[in-house]
PDB file of C-alpha atoms in Angstrom:
ATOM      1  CA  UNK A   1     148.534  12.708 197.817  1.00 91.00           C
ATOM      2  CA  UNK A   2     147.824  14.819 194.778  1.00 98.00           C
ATOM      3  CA  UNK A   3     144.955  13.172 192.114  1.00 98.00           C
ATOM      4  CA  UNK A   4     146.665  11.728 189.269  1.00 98.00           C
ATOM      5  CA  UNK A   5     146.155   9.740 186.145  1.00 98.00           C
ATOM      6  CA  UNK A   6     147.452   7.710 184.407  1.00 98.00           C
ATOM      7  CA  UNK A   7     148.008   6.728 180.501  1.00 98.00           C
ATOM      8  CA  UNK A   8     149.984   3.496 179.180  1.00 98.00           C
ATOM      9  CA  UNK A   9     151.822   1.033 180.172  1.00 98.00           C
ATOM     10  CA  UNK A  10     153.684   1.829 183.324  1.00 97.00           C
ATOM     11  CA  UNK A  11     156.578   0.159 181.883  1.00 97.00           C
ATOM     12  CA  UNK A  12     157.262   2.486 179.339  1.00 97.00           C
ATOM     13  CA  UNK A  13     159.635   5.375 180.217  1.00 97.00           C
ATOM     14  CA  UNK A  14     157.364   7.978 182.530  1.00 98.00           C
ATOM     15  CA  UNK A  15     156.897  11.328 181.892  1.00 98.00           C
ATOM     16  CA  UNK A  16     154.854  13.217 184.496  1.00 98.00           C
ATOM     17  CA  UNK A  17     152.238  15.749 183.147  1.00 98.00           C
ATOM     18  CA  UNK A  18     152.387  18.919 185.060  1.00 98.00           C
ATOM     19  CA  UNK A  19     149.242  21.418 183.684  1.00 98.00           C
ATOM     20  CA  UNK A  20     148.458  24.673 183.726  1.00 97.00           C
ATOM     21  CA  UNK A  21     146.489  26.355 186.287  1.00 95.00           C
ATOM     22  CA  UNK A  22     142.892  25.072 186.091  1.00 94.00           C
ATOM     23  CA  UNK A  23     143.029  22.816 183.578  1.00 97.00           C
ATOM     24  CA  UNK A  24     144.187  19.449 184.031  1.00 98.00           C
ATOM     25  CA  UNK A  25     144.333  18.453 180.431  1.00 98.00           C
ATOM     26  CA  UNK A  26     146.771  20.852 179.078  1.00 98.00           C
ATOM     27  CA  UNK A  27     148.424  17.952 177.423  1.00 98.00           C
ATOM     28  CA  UNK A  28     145.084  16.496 175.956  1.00 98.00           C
ATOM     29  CA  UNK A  29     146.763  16.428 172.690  1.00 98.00           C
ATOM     30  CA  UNK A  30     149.758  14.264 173.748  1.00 98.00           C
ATOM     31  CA  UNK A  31     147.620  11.619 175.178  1.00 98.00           C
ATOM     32  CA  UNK A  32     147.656   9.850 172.075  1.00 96.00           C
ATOM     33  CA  UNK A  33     151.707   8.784 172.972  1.00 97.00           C
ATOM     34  CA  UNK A  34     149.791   6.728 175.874  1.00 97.00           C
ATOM     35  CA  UNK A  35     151.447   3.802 173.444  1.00 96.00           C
ATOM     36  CA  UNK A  36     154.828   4.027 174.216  1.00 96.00           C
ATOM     37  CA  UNK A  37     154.865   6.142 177.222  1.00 98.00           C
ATOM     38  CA  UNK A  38     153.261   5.799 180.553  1.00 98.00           C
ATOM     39  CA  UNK A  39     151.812   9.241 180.945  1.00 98.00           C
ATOM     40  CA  UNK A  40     151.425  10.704 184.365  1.00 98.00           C
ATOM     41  CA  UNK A  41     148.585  13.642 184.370  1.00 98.00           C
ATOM     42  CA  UNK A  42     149.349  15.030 188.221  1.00 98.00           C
ATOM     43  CA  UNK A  43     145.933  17.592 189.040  1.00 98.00           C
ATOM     44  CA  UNK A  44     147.959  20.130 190.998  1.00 98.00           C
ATOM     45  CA  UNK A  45     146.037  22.009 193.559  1.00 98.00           C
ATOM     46  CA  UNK A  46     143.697  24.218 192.319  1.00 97.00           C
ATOM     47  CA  UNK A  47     143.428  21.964 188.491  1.00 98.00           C
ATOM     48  CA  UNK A  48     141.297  19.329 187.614  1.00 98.00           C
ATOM     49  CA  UNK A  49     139.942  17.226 190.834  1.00 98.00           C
ATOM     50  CA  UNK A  50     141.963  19.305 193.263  1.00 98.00           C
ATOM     51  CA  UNK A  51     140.326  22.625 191.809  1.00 97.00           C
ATOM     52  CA  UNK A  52     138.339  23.438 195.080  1.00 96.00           C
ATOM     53  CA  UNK A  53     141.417  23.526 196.878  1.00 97.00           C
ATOM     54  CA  UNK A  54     144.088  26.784 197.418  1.00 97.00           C
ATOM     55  CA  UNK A  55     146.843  26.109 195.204  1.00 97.00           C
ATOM     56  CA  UNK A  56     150.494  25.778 197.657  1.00 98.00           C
ATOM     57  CA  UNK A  57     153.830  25.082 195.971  1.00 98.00           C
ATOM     58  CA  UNK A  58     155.409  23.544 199.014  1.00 98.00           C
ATOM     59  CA  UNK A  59     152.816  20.772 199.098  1.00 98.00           C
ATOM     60  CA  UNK A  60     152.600  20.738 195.190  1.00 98.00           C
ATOM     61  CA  UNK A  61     156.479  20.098 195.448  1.00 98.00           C
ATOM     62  CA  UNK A  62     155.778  17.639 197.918  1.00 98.00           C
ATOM     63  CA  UNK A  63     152.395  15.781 196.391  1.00 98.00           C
ATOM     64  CA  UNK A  64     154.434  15.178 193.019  1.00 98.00           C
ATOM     65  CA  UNK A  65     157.803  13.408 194.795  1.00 98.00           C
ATOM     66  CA  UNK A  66     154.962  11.065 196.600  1.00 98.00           C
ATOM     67  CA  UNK A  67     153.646  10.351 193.366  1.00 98.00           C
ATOM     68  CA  UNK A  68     157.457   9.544 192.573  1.00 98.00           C
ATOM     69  CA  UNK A  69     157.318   7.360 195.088  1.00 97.00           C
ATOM     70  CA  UNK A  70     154.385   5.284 194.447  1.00 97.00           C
ATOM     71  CA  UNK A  71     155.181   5.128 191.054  1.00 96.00           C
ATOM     72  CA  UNK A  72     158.613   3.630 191.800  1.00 95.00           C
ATOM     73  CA  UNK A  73     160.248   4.707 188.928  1.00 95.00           C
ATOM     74  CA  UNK A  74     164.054   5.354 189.468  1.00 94.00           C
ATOM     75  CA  UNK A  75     163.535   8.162 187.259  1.00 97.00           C
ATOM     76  CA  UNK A  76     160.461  10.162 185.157  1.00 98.00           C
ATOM     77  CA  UNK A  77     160.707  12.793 182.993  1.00 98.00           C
ATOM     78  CA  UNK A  78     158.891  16.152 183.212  1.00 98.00           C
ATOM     79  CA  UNK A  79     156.417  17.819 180.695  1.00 98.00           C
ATOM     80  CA  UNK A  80     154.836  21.103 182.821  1.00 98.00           C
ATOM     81  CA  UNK A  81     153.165  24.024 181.403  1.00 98.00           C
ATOM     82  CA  UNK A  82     152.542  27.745 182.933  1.00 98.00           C
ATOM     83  CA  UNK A  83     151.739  26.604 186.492  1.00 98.00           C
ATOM     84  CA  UNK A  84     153.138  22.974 186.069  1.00 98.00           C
ATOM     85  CA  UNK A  85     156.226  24.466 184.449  1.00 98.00           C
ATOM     86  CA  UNK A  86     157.147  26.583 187.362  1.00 98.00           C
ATOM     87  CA  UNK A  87     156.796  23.531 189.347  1.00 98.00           C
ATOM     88  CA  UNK A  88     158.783  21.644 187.268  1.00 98.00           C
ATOM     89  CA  UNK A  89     161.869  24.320 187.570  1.00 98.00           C
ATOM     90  CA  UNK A  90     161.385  23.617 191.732  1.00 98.00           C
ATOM     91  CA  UNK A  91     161.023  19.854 191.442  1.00 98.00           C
ATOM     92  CA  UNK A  92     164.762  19.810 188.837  1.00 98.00           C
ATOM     93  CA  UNK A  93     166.242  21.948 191.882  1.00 98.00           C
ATOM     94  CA  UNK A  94     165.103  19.528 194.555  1.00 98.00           C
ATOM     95  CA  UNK A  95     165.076  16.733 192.879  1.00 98.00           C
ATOM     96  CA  UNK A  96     167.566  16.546 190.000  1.00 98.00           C
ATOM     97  CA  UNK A  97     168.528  12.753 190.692  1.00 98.00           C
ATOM     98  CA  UNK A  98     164.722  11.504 189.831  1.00 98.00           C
ATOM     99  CA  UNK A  99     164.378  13.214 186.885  1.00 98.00           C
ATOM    100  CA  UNK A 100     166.040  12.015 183.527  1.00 97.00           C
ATOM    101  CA  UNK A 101     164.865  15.525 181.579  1.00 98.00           C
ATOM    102  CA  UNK A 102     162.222  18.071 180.998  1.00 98.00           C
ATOM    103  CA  UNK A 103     160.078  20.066 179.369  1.00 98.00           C
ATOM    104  CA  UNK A 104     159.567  23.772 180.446  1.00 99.00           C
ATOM    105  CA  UNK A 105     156.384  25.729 178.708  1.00 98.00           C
ATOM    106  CA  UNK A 106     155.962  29.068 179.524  1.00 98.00           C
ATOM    107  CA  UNK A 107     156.646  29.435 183.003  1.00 98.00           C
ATOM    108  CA  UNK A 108     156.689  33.149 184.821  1.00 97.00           C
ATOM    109  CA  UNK A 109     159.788  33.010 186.998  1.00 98.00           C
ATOM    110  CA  UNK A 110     160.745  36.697 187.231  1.00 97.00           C
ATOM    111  CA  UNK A 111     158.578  38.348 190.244  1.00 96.00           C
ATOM    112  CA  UNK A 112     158.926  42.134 189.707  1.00 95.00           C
ATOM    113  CA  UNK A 113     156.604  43.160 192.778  1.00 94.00           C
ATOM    114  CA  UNK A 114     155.132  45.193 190.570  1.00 93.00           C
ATOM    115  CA  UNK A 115     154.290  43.648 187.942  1.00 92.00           C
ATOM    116  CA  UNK A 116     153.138  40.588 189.781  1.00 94.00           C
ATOM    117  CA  UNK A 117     150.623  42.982 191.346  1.00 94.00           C
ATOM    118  CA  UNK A 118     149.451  44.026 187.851  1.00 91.00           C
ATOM    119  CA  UNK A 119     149.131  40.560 186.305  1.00 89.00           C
ATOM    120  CA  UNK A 120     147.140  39.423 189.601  1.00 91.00           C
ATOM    121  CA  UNK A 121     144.811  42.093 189.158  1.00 90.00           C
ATOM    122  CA  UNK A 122     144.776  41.306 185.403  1.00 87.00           C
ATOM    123  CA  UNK A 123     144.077  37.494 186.143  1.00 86.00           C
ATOM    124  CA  UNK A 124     141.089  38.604 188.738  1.00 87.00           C
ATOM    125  CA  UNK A 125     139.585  40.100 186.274  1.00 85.00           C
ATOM    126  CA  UNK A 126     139.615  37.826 183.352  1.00 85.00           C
ATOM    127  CA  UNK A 127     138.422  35.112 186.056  1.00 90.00           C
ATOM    128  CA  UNK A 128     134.690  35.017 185.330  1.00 89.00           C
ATOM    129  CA  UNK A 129     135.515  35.032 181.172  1.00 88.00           C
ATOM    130  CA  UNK A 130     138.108  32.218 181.539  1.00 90.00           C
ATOM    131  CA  UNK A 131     135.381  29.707 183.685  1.00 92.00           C
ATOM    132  CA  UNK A 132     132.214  30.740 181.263  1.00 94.00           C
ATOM    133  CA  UNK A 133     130.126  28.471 180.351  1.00 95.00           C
ATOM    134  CA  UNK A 134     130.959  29.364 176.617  1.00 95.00           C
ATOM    135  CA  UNK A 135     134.827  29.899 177.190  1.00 95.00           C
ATOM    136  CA  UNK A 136     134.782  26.464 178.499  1.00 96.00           C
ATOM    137  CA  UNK A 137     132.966  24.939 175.728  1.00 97.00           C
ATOM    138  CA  UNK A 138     135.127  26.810 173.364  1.00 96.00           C
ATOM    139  CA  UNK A 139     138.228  25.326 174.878  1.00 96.00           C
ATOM    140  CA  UNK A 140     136.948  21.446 174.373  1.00 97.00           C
ATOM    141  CA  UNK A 141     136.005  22.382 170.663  1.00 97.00           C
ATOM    142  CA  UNK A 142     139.475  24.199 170.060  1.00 96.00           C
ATOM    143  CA  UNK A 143     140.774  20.984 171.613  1.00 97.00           C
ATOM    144  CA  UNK A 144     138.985  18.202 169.956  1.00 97.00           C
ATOM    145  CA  UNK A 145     138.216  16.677 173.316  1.00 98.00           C
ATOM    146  CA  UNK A 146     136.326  13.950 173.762  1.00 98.00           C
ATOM    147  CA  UNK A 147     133.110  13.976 175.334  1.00 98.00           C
ATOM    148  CA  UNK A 148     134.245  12.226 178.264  1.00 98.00           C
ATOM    149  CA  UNK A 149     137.461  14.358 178.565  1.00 98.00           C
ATOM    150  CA  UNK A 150     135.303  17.476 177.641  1.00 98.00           C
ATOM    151  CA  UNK A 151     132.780  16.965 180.930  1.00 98.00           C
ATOM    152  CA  UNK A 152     135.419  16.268 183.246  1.00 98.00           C
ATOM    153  CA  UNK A 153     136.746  19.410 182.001  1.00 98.00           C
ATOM    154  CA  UNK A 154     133.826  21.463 182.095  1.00 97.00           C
ATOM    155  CA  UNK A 155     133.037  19.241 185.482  1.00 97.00           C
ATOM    156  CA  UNK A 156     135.962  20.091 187.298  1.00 98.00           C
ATOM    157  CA  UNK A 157     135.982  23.915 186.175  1.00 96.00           C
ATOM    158  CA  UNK A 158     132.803  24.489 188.037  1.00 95.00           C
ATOM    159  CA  UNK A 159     135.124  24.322 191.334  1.00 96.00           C
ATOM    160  CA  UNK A 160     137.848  27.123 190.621  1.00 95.00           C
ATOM    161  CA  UNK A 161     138.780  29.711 192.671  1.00 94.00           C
ATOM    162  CA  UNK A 162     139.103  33.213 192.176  1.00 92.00           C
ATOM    163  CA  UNK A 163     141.329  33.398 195.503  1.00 94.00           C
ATOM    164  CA  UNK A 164     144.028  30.921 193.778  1.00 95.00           C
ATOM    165  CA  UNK A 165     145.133  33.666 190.952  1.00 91.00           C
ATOM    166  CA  UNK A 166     146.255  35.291 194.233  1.00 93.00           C
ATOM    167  CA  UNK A 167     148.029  32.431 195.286  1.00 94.00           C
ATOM    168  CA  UNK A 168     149.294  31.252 191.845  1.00 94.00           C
ATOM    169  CA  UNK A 169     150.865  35.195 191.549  1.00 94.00           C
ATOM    170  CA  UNK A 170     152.408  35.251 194.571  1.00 95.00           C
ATOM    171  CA  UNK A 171     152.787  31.648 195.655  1.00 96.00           C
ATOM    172  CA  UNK A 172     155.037  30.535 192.507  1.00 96.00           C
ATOM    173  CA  UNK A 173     158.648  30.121 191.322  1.00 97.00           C
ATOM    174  CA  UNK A 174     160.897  33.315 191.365  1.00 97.00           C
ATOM    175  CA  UNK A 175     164.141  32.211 189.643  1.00 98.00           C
ATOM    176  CA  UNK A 176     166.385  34.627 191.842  1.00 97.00           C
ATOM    177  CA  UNK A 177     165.287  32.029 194.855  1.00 97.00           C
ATOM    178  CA  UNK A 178     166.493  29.153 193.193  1.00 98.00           C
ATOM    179  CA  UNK A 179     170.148  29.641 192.430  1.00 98.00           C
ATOM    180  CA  UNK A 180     170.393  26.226 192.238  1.00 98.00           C
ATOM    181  CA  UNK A 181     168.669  25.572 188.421  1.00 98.00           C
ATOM    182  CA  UNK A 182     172.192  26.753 186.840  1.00 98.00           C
ATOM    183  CA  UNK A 183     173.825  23.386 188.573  1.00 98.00           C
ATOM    184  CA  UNK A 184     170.786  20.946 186.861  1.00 98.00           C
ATOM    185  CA  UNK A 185     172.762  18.516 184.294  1.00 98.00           C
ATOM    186  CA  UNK A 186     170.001  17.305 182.805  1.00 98.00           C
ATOM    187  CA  UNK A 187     168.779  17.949 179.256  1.00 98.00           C
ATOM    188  CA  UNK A 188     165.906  20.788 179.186  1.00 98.00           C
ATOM    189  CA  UNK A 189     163.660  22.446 176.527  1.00 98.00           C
ATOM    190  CA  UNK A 190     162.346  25.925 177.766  1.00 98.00           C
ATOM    191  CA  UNK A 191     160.068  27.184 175.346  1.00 98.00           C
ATOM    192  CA  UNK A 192     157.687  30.441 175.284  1.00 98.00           C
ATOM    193  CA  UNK A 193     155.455  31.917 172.307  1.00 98.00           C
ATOM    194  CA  UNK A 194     156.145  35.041 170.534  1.00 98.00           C
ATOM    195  CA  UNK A 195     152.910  36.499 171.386  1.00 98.00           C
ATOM    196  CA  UNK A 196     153.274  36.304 175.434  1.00 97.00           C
ATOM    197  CA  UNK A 197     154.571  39.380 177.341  1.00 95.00           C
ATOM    198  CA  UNK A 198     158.488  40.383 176.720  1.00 96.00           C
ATOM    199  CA  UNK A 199     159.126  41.225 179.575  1.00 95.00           C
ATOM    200  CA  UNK A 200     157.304  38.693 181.848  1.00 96.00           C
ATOM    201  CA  UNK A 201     157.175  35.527 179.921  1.00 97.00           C
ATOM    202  CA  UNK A 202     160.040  35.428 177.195  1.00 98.00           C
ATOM    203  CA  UNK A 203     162.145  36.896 179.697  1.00 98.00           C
ATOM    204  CA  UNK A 204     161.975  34.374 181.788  1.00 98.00           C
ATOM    205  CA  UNK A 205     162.717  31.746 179.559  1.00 98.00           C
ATOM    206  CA  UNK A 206     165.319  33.487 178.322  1.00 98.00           C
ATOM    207  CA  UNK A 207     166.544  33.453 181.497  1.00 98.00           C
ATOM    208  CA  UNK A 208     166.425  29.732 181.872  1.00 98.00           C
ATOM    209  CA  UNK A 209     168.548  29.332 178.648  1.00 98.00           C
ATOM    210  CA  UNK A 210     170.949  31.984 180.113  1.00 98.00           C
ATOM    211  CA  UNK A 211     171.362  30.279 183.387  1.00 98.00           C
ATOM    212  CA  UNK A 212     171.931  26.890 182.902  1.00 98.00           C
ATOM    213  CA  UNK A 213     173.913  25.604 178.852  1.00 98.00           C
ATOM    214  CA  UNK A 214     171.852  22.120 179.333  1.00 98.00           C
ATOM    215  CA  UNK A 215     168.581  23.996 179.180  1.00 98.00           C
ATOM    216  CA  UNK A 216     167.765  25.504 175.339  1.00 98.00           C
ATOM    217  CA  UNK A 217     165.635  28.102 175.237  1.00 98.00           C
ATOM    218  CA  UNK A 218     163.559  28.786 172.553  1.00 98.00           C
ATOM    219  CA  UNK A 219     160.378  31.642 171.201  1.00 98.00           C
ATOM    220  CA  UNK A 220     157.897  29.702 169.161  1.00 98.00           C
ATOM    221  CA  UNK A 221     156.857  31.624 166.273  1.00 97.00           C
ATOM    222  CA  UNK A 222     152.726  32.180 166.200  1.00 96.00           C
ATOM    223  CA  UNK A 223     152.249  31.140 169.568  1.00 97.00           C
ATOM    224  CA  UNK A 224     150.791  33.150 172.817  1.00 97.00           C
ATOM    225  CA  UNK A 225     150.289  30.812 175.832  1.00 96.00           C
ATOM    226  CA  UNK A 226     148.918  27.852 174.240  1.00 97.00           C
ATOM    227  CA  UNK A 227     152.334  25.958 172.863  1.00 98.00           C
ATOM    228  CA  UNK A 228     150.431  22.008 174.188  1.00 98.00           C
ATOM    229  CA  UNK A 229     147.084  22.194 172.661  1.00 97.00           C
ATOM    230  CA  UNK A 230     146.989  25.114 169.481  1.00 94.00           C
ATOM    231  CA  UNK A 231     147.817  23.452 166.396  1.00 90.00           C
ATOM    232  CA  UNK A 232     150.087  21.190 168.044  1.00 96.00           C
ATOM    233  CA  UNK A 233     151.530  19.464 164.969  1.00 96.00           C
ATOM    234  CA  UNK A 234     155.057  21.271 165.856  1.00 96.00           C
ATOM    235  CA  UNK A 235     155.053  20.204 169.751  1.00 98.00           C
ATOM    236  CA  UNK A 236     154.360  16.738 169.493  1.00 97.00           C
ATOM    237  CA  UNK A 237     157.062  16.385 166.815  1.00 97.00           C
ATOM    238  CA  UNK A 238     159.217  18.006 169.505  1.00 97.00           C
ATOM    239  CA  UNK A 239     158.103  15.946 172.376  1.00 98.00           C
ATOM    240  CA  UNK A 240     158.031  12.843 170.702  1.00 97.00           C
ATOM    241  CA  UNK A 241     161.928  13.704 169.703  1.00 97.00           C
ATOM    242  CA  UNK A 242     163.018  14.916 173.229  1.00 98.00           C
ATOM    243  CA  UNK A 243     161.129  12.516 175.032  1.00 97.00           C
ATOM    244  CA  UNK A 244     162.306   9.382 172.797  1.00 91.00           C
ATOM    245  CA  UNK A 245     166.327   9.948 172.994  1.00 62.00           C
ATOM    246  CA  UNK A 246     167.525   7.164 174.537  1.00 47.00           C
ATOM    247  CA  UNK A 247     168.035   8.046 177.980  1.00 43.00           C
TER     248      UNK A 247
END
């Protein structure tokens, strides 16, 4: 089973954290709603505790429906981000009946061969800047983390892998193989910033809002891939609101 965490009162509505890629506390800045919701942070493979292992959607998929499971929740709602939203587009096609509604934050669903060659050789390279020593500590600061927060952080990051921007560029979501999202009744919130790539990112949650009617799509002004944690006055006024309809 996948690490997890978890904030609140488990019987408060659930909504599962799913990060981004190599760091587990996307959502550090939405732990504060830890009093009145029970706040699942999953570490997906390759994040947080499970860094030192190869990221794998199939048993990503799999690791968060156990953690379904031994939650036992009839239903949880989904907050995923970059990585963690892809997953969450996979998880509302193979699991629409245990989710209530979701969150989608800039996830890259359309695979163009080539650029998903370009943007893994883009990701190599940034790999050694991204897992710094300062870039880390910047991070935490940008944050406000805590100190406890901040070492785990700066803990876990020691254990990345280079090999898993290979795996998390070719191992991911393509929207064209799941058919299926345009059939999900549930409420959704696809959102991207303004400053991420056209063509990659926006597109693709264009695409989402194209798709499927239940799913709105929207660009955040002032935003590149940071929506969770950069002055994020706007999104927890959002997810407090989509999160607190009644169900």
């Amino acid at each position: 089973m996948l690490f997890y965490k978890e904030f609140g009162d488990s019987k408060n509505p659930t909504i599962l954290l799913l990060p981004g890629a190599g760091m587990a506390q996307t959502f550090y800045c939405q732990y504060a709603y830890a009093d009145r919701f029970h706040l699942v942070e999953v570490h997906l493979l390759g994040t947080g505790e499970e860094a030192g292992k190869l990221w794998n959607l199939r048993e990503n998929i799999d690791g968060v429906l156990e953690i379904m499971d031994k939650i036992g929740k009839e239903k949880v709602s989904i907050a995923g981000f970059s990585m963690g939203a892809q997953l969450a587009v996979a998880l509302l096609c193979e699991a629409e009946e245990r989710i209530d509604r979701a969150i989608i934050i800039s996830a890259w669903l359309l695979k163009d061969p080539k650029k998903t060659k370009w943007l893994c050789r883009l990701e190599k390279l940034f790999y050694y800047v991204e897992n710094s020593p300062w870039a880390l500590k910047k991070v935490t600061a940008d944050m406000h983390m805590d100190p406890q927060t901040a070492a785990d952080y700066i803990r876990q990051s020691k254990q990345n892998r280079k090999d898993n921007y290979e795996a998390y560029s070719y191992d991911g979501v393509d929207i064209e193989k799941y058919p299926q999202f345009a059939e999900v009744s549930v409420p959704m919130l696809a959102l991207v910033g303004e400053k991420e790539s056209r063509d990659v990112m926006i597109a693709s949650t264009l695409k989402l809002g194209e798709m499927n009617p239940n799913c709105k799509a929207e660009v955040w002004k002032g935003h590149a891939h940071d929506i969770p944690y950069k002055n994020p006055k706007e999104f927890n006024q959002v997810f407090l609101e989509f999160f607190g309809k009644e169900k």
